[in-house]
DNA sequence: GGTTTGACCCTAA
DNA sequence: ATTAGGGCCAAAC
């Protein structure tokens, strides 16, 4: 499997109503320091097949979309639709990782 | 091959 | 607590 395929597969496993981080996905894909590469990958999503990309936030629980075709408000909206509480603070959207964080290793 | 580009992350000041 | 700086990796040129 390519890096890209491993990441997509992991994202598809994130449970509804929970979130994980770019770095966590990278680590679970056996490349612990490739968090940035995960972001670069998601930036390009041509889809297609439904993938819960909105369940991926940064290590501090913040939505990391900026100036993109899909606005961060859309990610926030999707999360809230699943029961995740999203807080708007200083122009950015945040989720409480202590409540909603999920890691692939927990689910194996 | 080298260079550039980010939906990133950690540390130190 | 908040900010700056540097390191990292995979893709596309």
mmCIF file of C-alpha atoms (C1' of nucleotides) in Angstrom:
data_model
loop_
_atom_site.group_PDB
_atom_site.id
_atom_site.type_symbol
_atom_site.label_atom_id
_atom_site.label_comp_id
_atom_site.label_asym_id
_atom_site.label_seq_id
_atom_site.Cartn_x
_atom_site.Cartn_y
_atom_site.Cartn_z
ATOM 1 C CA UNK A 1 0.000 0.000 0.000
ATOM 2 C CA UNK A 2 1.158 3.496 -0.741
ATOM 3 C CA UNK A 3 1.332 6.192 1.901
ATOM 4 C CA UNK A 4 -1.721 7.754 0.359
ATOM 5 C CA UNK A 5 -3.709 4.525 0.535
ATOM 6 C CA UNK A 6 -2.761 3.879 4.150
ATOM 7 C CA UNK A 7 -3.873 7.327 5.196
ATOM 8 C CA UNK A 8 -7.176 7.104 3.372
ATOM 9 C CA UNK A 9 -7.855 3.740 4.941
ATOM 10 C CA UNK A 10 -7.154 5.065 8.416
ATOM 11 C CA UNK A 11 -9.391 8.072 7.896
ATOM 12 C CA UNK A 12 -12.216 5.814 6.819
ATOM 13 C CA UNK A 13 -11.917 4.084 10.197
ATOM 14 C CA UNK A 14 -12.437 7.168 12.341
ATOM 15 C CA UNK A 15 -15.700 6.608 14.223
ATOM 16 C CA UNK A 16 -18.585 8.992 13.721
ATOM 17 C CA UNK A 17 -18.625 11.721 16.338
ATOM 18 C CA UNK A 18 -14.903 11.527 17.044
ATOM 19 C CA UNK A 19 -11.750 13.157 15.696
ATOM 20 C CA UNK A 20 -8.066 12.429 15.349
ATOM 21 C CA UNK A 21 -5.029 14.437 14.297
ATOM 22 C CA UNK A 22 -2.735 14.546 11.273
ATOM 23 C CA UNK A 23 0.162 13.435 13.408
ATOM 24 C CA UNK A 24 -1.765 10.508 14.845
ATOM 25 C CA UNK A 25 -2.641 9.282 11.378
ATOM 26 C CA UNK A 26 0.957 9.643 10.266
ATOM 27 C CA UNK A 27 2.177 7.618 13.237
ATOM 28 C CA UNK A 28 -0.416 4.925 12.644
ATOM 29 C CA UNK A 29 0.784 4.720 9.049
ATOM 30 C CA UNK A 30 4.303 3.905 10.285
ATOM 31 C CA UNK A 31 5.722 7.347 9.432
ATOM 32 C CA UNK A 32 5.567 9.192 12.778
ATOM 33 C CA UNK A 33 6.911 12.486 11.484
ATOM 34 C CA UNK A 34 4.855 12.768 8.346
ATOM 35 C CA UNK A 35 2.025 14.822 9.828
ATOM 36 C CA UNK A 36 2.680 17.561 7.343
ATOM 37 C CA UNK A 37 2.558 15.127 4.464
ATOM 38 C CA UNK A 38 -0.870 14.005 5.638
ATOM 39 C CA UNK A 39 -2.046 17.582 5.424
ATOM 40 C CA UNK A 40 -0.575 18.006 1.972
ATOM 41 C CA UNK A 41 -2.399 14.879 0.921
ATOM 42 C CA UNK A 42 -5.787 16.002 2.193
ATOM 43 C CA UNK A 43 -5.304 19.353 0.516
ATOM 44 C CA UNK A 44 -5.688 17.619 -2.833
ATOM 45 C CA UNK A 45 -8.740 15.366 -2.282
ATOM 46 C CA UNK A 46 -10.420 14.969 -5.706
ATOM 47 C CA UNK A 47 -13.309 12.806 -4.435
ATOM 48 C CA UNK A 48 -15.371 10.920 -5.239
ATOM 49 C CA UNK A 49 -15.907 8.272 -2.626
ATOM 50 C CA UNK A 50 -17.122 9.618 0.712
ATOM 51 C CA UNK A 51 -14.315 9.969 3.207
ATOM 52 C CA UNK A 52 -14.791 11.496 6.678
ATOM 53 C CA UNK A 53 -11.966 13.988 6.162
ATOM 54 C CA UNK A 54 -13.736 16.425 8.473
ATOM 55 C CA UNK A 55 -12.817 14.219 11.443
ATOM 56 C CA UNK A 56 -9.165 15.211 11.101
ATOM 57 C CA UNK A 57 -7.921 18.239 13.058
ATOM 58 C CA UNK A 58 -4.488 19.342 14.225
ATOM 59 C CA UNK A 59 -2.727 18.200 17.392
ATOM 60 C CA UNK A 60 -4.307 20.943 19.476
ATOM 61 C CA UNK A 61 -7.844 20.285 18.286
ATOM 62 C CA UNK A 62 -8.084 23.149 15.832
ATOM 63 C CA UNK A 63 -9.544 23.025 12.354
ATOM 64 C CA UNK A 64 -6.614 23.720 10.040
ATOM 65 C CA UNK A 65 -8.278 24.701 6.774
ATOM 66 C CA UNK A 66 -7.369 28.099 5.389
ATOM 67 C CA UNK A 67 -8.201 29.688 2.037
ATOM 68 C CA UNK A 68 -9.367 26.543 0.347
ATOM 69 C CA UNK A 69 -12.269 25.457 -1.849
ATOM 70 C CA UNK A 70 -13.793 23.838 1.229
ATOM 71 C CA UNK A 71 -14.057 26.419 4.021
ATOM 72 C CA UNK A 72 -13.408 25.619 7.653
ATOM 73 C CA UNK A 73 -17.021 26.484 8.384
ATOM 74 C CA UNK A 74 -17.996 23.444 6.332
ATOM 75 C CA UNK A 75 -15.808 21.154 8.430
ATOM 76 C CA UNK A 76 -17.233 22.687 11.577
ATOM 77 C CA UNK A 77 -20.760 22.186 10.285
ATOM 78 C CA UNK A 78 -20.117 18.527 9.469
ATOM 79 C CA UNK A 79 -18.659 17.848 12.895
ATOM 80 C CA UNK A 80 -21.529 19.473 14.695
ATOM 81 C CA UNK A 81 -23.930 17.407 12.623
ATOM 82 C CA UNK A 82 -22.342 14.357 14.264
ATOM 83 C CA UNK A 83 -22.755 15.724 17.755
ATOM 84 C CA UNK A 84 -19.238 17.098 18.163
ATOM 85 C CA UNK A 85 -19.230 20.396 19.990
ATOM 86 C CA UNK A 86 -17.210 22.956 18.063
ATOM 87 C CA UNK A 87 -16.169 26.209 19.686
ATOM 88 C CA UNK A 88 -15.353 29.389 17.778
ATOM 89 C CA UNK A 89 -12.422 31.145 19.426
ATOM 90 C CA UNK A 90 -10.478 33.967 17.860
ATOM 91 C CA UNK A 91 -11.700 33.251 14.345
ATOM 92 C CA UNK A 92 -10.799 29.575 14.541
ATOM 93 C CA UNK A 93 -12.821 26.481 15.275
ATOM 94 C CA UNK A 94 -11.826 24.141 18.092
ATOM 95 C CA UNK A 95 -12.931 20.773 19.402
ATOM 96 C CA UNK A 96 -12.145 19.337 22.836
ATOM 97 C CA UNK A 97 -9.724 16.488 22.217
ATOM 98 C CA UNK A 98 -10.274 15.180 25.719
ATOM 99 C CA UNK A 99 -13.848 14.434 24.759
ATOM 100 C CA UNK A 100 -13.652 13.457 21.099
ATOM 101 C CA UNK A 101 -10.116 12.248 20.430
ATOM 102 C CA UNK A 102 -9.793 8.851 18.804
ATOM 103 C CA UNK A 103 -6.607 6.965 17.922
ATOM 104 C CA UNK A 104 -6.371 4.063 15.458
ATOM 105 C CA UNK A 105 -4.467 1.939 17.966
ATOM 106 C CA UNK A 106 -7.477 1.901 20.271
ATOM 107 C CA UNK A 107 -9.685 0.262 17.696
ATOM 108 C CA UNK A 108 -7.552 -2.554 16.361
ATOM 109 C "C1'" DG B 1 18.408 14.104 -9.145
ATOM 110 C "C1'" DG B 2 17.457 18.960 -6.471
ATOM 111 C "C1'" DT B 3 13.812 22.466 -5.162
ATOM 112 C "C1'" DT B 4 9.458 23.998 -3.548
ATOM 113 C "C1'" DT B 5 5.212 23.494 -1.200
ATOM 114 C "C1'" DG B 6 2.071 22.827 2.506
ATOM 115 C "C1'" DA B 7 -5.450 20.736 6.057
ATOM 116 C "C1'" DC B 8 1.667 19.686 10.677
ATOM 117 C "C1'" DC B 9 4.302 19.402 15.268
ATOM 118 C "C1'" DC B 10 7.565 20.303 18.962
ATOM 119 C "C1'" DT B 11 10.692 23.185 21.618
ATOM 120 C "C1'" DA B 12 12.473 27.140 23.530
ATOM 121 C "C1'" DA B 13 12.283 31.865 24.703
ATOM 122 C "C1'" DA C 1 0.096 31.909 28.272
ATOM 123 C "C1'" DT C 2 1.632 33.245 23.657
ATOM 124 C "C1'" DT C 3 4.925 33.461 19.791
ATOM 125 C "C1'" DA C 4 8.979 32.235 16.588
ATOM 126 C "C1'" DG C 5 11.753 29.152 14.603
ATOM 127 C "C1'" DG C 6 13.240 24.983 12.827
ATOM 128 C "C1'" DG C 7 12.543 20.145 11.534
ATOM 129 C "C1'" DC C 8 9.867 16.559 8.868
ATOM 130 C "C1'" DC C 9 7.811 13.956 5.155
ATOM 131 C "C1'" DA C 10 5.596 12.822 0.613
ATOM 132 C "C1'" DA C 11 4.299 14.892 -4.011
ATOM 133 C "C1'" DA C 12 4.639 17.610 -7.805
ATOM 134 C "C1'" DC C 13 7.631 20.222 -10.810
#
